[in-house]
PDB file of C-alpha atoms in Angstrom:
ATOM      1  CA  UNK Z1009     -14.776  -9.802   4.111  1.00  0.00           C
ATOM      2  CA  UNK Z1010     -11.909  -7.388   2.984  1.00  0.00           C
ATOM      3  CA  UNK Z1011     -11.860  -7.988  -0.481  1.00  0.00           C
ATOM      4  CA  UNK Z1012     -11.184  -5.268  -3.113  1.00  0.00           C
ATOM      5  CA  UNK Z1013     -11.551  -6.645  -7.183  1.00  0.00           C
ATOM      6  CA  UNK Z1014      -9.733  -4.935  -9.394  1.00  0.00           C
ATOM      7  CA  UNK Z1015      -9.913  -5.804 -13.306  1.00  0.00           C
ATOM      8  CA  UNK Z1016      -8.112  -6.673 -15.602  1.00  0.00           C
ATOM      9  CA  UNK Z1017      -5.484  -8.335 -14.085  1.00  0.00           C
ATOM     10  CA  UNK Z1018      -3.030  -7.845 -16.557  1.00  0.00           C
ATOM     11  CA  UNK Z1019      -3.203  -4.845 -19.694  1.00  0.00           C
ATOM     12  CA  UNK Z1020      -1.257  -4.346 -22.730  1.00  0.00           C
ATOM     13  CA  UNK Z1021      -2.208  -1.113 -24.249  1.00  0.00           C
ATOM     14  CA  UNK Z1022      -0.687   0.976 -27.240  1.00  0.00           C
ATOM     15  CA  UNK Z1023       0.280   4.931 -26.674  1.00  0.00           C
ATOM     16  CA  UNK Z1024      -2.899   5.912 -28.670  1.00  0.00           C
ATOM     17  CA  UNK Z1025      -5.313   3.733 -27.051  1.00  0.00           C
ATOM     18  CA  UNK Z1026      -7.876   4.558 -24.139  1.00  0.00           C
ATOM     19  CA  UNK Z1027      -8.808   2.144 -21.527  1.00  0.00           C
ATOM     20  CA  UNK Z1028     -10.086   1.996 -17.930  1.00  0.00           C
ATOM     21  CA  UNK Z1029      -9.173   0.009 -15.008  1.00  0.00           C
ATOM     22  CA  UNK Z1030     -11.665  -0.850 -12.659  1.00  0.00           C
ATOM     23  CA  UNK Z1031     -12.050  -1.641  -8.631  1.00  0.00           C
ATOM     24  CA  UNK Z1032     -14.619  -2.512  -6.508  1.00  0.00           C
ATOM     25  CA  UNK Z1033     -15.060  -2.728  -3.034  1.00  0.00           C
ATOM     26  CA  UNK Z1034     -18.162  -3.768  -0.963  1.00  0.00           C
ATOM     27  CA  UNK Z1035     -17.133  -3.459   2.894  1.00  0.00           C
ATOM     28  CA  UNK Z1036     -18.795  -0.223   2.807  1.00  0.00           C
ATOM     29  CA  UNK Z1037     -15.670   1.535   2.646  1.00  0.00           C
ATOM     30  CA  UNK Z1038     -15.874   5.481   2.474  1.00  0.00           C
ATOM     31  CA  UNK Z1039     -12.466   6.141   0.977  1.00  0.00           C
ATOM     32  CA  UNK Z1040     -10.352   4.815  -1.861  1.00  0.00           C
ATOM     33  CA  UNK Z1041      -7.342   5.056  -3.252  1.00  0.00           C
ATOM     34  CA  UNK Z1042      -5.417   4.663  -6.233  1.00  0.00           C
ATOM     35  CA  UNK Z1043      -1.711   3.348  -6.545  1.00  0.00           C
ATOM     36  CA  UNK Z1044       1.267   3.109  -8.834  1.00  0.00           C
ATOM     37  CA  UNK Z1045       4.244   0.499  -7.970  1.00  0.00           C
ATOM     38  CA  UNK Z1046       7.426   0.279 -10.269  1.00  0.00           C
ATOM     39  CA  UNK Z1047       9.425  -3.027  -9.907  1.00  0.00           C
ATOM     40  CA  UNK Z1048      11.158  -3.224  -5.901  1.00  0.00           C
ATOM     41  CA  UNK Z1049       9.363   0.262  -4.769  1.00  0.00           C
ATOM     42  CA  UNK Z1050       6.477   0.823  -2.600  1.00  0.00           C
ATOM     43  CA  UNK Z1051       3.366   2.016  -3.815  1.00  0.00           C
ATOM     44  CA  UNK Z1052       3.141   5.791  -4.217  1.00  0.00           C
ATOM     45  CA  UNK Z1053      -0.072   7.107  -3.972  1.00  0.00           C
ATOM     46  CA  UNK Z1054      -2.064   8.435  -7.087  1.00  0.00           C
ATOM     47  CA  UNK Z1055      -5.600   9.688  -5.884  1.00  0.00           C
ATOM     48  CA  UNK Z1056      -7.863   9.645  -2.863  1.00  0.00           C
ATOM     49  CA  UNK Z1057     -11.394   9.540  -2.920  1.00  0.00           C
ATOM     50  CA  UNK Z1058     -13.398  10.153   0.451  1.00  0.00           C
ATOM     51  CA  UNK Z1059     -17.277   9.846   0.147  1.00  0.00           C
ATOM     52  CA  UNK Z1060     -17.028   9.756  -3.389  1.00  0.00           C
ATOM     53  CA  UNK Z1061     -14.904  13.093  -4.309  1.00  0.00           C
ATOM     54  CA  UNK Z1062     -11.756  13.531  -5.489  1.00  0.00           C
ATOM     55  CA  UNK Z1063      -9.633  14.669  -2.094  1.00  0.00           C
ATOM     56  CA  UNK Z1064      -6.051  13.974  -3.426  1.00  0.00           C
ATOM     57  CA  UNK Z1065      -4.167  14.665  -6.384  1.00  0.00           C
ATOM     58  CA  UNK Z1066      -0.554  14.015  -6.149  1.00  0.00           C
ATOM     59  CA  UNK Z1067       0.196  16.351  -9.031  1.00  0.00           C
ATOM     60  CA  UNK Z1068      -1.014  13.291 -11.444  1.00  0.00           C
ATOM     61  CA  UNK Z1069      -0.377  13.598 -15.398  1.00  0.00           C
ATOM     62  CA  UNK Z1070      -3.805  14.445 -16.976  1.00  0.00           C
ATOM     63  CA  UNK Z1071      -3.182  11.423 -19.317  1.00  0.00           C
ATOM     64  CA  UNK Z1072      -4.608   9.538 -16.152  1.00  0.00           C
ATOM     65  CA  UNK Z1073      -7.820  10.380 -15.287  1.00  0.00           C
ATOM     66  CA  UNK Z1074      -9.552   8.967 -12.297  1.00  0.00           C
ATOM     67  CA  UNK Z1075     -13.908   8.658 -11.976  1.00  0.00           C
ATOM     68  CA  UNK Z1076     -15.542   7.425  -8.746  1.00  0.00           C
ATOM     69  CA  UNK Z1077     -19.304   6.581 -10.114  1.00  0.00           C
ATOM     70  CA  UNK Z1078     -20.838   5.203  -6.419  1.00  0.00           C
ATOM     71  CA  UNK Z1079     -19.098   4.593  -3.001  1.00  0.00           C
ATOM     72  CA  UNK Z1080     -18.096   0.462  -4.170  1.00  0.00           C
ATOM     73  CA  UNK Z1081     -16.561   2.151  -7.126  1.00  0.00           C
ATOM     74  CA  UNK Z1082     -13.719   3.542  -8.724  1.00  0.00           C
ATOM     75  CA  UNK Z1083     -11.865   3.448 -11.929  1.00  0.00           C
ATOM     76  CA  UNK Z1084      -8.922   5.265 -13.361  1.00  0.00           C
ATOM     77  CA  UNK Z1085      -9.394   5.979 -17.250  1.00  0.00           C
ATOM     78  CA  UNK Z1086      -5.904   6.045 -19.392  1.00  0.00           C
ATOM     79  CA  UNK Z1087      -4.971   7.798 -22.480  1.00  0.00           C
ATOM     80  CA  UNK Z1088      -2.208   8.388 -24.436  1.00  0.00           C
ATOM     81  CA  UNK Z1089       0.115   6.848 -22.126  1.00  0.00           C
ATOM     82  CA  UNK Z1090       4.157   6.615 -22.285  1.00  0.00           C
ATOM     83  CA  UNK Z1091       6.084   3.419 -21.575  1.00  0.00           C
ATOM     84  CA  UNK Z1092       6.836   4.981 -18.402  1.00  0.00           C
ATOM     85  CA  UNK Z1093       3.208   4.471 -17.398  1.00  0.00           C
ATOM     86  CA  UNK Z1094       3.589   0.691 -17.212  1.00  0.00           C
ATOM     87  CA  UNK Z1095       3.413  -0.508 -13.615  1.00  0.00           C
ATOM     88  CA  UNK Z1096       1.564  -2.160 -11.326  1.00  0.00           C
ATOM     89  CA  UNK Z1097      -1.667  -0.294 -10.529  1.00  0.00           C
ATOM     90  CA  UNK Z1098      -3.263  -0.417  -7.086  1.00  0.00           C
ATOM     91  CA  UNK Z1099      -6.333   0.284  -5.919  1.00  0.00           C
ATOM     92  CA  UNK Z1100      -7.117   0.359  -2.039  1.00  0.00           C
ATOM     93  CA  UNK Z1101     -10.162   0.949   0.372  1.00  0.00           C
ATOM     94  CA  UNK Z1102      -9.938   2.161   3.962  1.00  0.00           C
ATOM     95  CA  UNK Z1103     -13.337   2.832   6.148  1.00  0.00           C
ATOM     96  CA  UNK Z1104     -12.607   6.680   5.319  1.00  0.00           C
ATOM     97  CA  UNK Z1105      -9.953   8.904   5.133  1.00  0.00           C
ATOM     98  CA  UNK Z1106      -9.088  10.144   8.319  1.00  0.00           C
ATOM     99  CA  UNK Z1107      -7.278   9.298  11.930  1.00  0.00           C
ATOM    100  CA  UNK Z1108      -7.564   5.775  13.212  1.00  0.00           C
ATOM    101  CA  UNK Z1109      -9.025   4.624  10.165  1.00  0.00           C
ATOM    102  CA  UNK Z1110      -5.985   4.240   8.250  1.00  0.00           C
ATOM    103  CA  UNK Z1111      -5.633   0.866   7.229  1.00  0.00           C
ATOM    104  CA  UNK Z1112      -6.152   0.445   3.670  1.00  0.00           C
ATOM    105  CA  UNK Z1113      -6.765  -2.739   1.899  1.00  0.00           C
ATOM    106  CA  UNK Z1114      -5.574  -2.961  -1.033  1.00  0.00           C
ATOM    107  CA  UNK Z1115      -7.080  -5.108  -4.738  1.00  0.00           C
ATOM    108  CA  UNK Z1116      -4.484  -7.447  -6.126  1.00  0.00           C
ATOM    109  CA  UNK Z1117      -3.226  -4.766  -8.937  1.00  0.00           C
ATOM    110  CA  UNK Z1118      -3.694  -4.727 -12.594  1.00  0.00           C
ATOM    111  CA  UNK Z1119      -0.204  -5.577 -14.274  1.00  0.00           C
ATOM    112  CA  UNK Z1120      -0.007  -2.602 -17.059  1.00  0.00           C
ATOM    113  CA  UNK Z1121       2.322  -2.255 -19.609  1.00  0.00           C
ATOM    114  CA  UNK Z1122       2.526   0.434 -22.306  1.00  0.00           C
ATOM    115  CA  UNK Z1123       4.069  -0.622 -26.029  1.00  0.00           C
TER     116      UNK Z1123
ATOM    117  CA  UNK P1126       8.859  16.155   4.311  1.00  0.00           C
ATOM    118  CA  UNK P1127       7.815  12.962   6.042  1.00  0.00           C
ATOM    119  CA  UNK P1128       9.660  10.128   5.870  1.00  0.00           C
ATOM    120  CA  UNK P1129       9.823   6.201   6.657  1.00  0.00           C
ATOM    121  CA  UNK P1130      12.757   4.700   6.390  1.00  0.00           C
ATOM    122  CA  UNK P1131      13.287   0.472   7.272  1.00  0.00           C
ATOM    123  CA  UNK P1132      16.151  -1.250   7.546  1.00  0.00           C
ATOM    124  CA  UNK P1133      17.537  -3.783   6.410  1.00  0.00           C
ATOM    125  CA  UNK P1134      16.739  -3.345   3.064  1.00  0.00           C
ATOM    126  CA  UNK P1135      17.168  -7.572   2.036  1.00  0.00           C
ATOM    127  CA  UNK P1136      17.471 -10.429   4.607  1.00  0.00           C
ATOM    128  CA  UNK P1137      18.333 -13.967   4.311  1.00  0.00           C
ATOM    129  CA  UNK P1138      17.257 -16.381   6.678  1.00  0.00           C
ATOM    130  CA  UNK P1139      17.222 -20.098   7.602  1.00  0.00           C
ATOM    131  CA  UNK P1140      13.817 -21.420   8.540  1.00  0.00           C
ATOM    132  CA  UNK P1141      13.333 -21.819  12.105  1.00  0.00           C
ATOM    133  CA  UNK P1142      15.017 -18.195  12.316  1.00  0.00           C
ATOM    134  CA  UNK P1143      14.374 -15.399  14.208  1.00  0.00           C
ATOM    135  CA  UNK P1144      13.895 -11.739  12.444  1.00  0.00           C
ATOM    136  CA  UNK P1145      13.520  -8.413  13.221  1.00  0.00           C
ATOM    137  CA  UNK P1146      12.423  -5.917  10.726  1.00  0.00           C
ATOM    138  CA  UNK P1147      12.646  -2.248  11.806  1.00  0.00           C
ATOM    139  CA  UNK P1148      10.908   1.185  10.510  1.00  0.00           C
ATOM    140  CA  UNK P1149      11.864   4.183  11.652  1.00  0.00           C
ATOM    141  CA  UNK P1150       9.799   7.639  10.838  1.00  0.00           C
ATOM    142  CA  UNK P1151       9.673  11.570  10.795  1.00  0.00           C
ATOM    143  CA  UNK P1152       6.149  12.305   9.805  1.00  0.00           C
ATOM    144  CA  UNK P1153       3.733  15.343  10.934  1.00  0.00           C
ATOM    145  CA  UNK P1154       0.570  14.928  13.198  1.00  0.00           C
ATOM    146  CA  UNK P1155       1.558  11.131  13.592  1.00  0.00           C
ATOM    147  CA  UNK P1156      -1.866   9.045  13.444  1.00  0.00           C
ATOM    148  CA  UNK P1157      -0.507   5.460  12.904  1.00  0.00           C
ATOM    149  CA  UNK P1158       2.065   2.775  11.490  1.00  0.00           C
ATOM    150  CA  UNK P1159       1.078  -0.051   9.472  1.00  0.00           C
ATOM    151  CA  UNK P1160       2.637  -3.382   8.696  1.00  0.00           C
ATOM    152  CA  UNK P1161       2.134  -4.546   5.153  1.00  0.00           C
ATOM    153  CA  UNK P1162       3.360  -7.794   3.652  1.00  0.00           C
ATOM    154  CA  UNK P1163       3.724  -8.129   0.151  1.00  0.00           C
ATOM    155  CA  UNK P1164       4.298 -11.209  -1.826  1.00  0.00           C
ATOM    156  CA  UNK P1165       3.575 -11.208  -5.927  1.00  0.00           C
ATOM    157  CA  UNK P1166       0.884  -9.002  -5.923  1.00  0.00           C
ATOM    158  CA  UNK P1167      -0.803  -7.067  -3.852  1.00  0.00           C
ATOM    159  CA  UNK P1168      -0.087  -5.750   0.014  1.00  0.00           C
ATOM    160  CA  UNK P1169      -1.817  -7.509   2.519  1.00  0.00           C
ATOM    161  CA  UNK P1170      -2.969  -5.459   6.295  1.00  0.00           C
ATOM    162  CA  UNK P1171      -0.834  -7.289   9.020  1.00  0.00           C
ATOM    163  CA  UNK P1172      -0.936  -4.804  11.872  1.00  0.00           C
ATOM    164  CA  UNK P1173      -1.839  -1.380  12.585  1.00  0.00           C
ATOM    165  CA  UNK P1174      -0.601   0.573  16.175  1.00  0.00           C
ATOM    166  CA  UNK P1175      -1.068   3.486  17.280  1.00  0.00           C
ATOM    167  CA  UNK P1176      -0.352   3.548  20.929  1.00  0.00           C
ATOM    168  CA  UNK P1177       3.306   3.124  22.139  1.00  0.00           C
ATOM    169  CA  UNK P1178       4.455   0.147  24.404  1.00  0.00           C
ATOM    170  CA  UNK P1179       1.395  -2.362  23.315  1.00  0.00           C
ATOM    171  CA  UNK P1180       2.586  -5.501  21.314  1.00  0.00           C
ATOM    172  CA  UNK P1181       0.645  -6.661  18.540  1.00  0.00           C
ATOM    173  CA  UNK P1182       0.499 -10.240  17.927  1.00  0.00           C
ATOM    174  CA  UNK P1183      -0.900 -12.488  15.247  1.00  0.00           C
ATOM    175  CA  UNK P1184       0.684 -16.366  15.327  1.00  0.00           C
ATOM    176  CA  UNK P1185       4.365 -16.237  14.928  1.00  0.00           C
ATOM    177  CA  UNK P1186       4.178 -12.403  13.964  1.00  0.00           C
ATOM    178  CA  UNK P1187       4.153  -9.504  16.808  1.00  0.00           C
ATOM    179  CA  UNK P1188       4.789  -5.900  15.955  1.00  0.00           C
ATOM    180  CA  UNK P1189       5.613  -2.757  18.841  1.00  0.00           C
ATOM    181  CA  UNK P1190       5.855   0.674  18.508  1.00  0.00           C
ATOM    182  CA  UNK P1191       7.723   3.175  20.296  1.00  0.00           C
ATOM    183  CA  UNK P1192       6.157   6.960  19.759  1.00  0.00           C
ATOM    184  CA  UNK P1193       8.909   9.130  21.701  1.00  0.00           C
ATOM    185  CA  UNK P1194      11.919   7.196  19.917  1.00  0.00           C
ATOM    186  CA  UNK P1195      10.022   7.170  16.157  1.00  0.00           C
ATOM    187  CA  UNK P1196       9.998   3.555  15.435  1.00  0.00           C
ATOM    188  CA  UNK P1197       8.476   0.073  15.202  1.00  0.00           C
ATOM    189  CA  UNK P1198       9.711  -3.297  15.015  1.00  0.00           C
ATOM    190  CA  UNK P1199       8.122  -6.462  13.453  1.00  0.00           C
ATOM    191  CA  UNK P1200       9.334  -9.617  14.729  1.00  0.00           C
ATOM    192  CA  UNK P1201       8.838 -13.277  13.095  1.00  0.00           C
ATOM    193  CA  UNK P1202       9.752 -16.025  14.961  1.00  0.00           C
ATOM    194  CA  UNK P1203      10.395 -19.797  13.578  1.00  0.00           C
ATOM    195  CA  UNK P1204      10.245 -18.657  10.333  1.00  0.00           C
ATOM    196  CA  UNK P1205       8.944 -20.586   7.446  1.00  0.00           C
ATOM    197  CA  UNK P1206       9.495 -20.370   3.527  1.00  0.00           C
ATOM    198  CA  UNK P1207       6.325 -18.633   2.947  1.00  0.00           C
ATOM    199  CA  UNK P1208       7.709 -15.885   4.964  1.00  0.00           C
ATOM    200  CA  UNK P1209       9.324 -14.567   2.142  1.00  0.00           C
ATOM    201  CA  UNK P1210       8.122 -11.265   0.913  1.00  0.00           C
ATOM    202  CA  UNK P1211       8.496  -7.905   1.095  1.00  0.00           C
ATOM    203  CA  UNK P1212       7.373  -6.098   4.043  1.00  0.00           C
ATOM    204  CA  UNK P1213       6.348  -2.539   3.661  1.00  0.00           C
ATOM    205  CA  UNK P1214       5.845  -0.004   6.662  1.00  0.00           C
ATOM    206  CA  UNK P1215       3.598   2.890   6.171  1.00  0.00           C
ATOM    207  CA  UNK P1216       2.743   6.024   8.667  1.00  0.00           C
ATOM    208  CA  UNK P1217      -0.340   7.719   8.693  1.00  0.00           C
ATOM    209  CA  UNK P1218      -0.224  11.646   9.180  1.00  0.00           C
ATOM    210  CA  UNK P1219       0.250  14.579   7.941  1.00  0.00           C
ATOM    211  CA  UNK P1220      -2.705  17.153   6.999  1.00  0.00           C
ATOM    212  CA  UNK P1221      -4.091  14.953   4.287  1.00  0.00           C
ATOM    213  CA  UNK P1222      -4.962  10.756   4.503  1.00  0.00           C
ATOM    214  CA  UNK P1223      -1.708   9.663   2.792  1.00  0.00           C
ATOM    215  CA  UNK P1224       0.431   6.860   3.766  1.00  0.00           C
ATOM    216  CA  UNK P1225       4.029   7.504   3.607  1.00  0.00           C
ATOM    217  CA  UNK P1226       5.459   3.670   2.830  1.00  0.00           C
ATOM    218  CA  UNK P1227       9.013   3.026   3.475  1.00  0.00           C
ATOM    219  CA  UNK P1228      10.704   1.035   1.057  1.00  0.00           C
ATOM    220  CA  UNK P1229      10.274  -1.840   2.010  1.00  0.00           C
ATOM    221  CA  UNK P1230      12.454  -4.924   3.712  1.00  0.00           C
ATOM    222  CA  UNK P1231      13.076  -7.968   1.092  1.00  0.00           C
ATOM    223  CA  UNK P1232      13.016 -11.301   3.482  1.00  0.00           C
ATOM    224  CA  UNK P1233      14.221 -14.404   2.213  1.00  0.00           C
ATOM    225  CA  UNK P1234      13.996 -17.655   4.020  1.00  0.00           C
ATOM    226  CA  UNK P1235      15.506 -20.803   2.771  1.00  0.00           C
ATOM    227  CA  UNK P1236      14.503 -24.257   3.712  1.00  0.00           C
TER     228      UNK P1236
END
């Protein structure tokens, strides 16, 4: 089984609002990853968690705020976000973060968009 | 920096076609290249390689990757309509665990 769940598949938030995005993974997976894809780019890469703490930033607006509660999951808490913001979000699991265990599989993506 | 760069960008094909999709990269500490195809939604794992000279194969879909040149190739024969996506090449490498994607090829196949 390489499933990852992410939820909700599709998110239509205000610029005052707060809400969370959530994945889960159960392959035992020891590092995850979150994604943002604009329309015909690749994913660029958000956060990495390996064995539950936060390993990579990629200099990240604070408005998104990433939380990884037990090793299945992650979520990525929003506030105050811009227009900008709306994308498809990605989350991904690989077995951990490190050489030869690079492939990543990656949650179908919640749809967000930001009125 | 590192970076992945694929060419072509867009392709459009005839089923029953032959393609080549190529990746070419300039990353630090290379670990490993991976094949990603990605239709609506999300990207979905096709191959992974890490030694040069050994073809991957899976069905109608083999992938090779040549470490002293910098590049891979992915190569679909007798292609079929639900070939159409885009496929996305990423390297491992570097100091950290990030994947540097390219931007991906756009393949089109017509009936």
């Amino acid at each position: 089984d390489t499933e990852v769940t992410q939820t909700p598949k599709h998110l239509v938030m205000g610029m005052t609002n707060k809400k969370s995005l959530k994945c889960e993974q159960h392959m035992g997976h020891r590092a995850m990853y979150w994604y943002k894809q604009k329309a015909k780019k690749p994913p660029e890469l958000m956060f990495v968690y390996s064995y539950e703490k936060l390993s990579i930033n990629e200099s990240v607006p604070s408005r998104f705020s990433p939380e990884c509660p037990n090793s299945s999951l992650l979520n990525l808490h929003l506030h105050a976000l811009q227009p900008e913001d709306s994308a498809l979000y990605l989350c991904a699991s690989s077995q951990e973060a490190g050489p030869g265990t690079d492939t990543q599989y990656f949650g179908p993506g919640t749809r967000l968009t930001v009125l | 920096e590192d970076k992945v760069v694929q060419s072509p960008l867009s392709l459009v094909v005839h089923e029953g076609d032959t393609v080549t999709l190529n990746c070419s990269y300039e990353v630090t500490n290379f670990r490993s290249l991976l094949w990603y195809k990605q239709e609506k939604k999300a990207p979905t794992f096709l191959f992974m390689l890490t030694s040069s000279g050994i073809e991957k194969k899976s069905g109608r879909l083999s992938s090779i990757l040549d470490k002293k040149e910098l590049f891979s190739i992915l190569n679909i024969t007798a292609t079929q309509t639900g070939d159409s996506a885009v496929y996305l090449c990423a390297v491992g490498g570097g100091s950290n665990y990030k994947l540097t994607f390219g931007k991906g090829t756009l393949l089109t196949v017509n009936p």
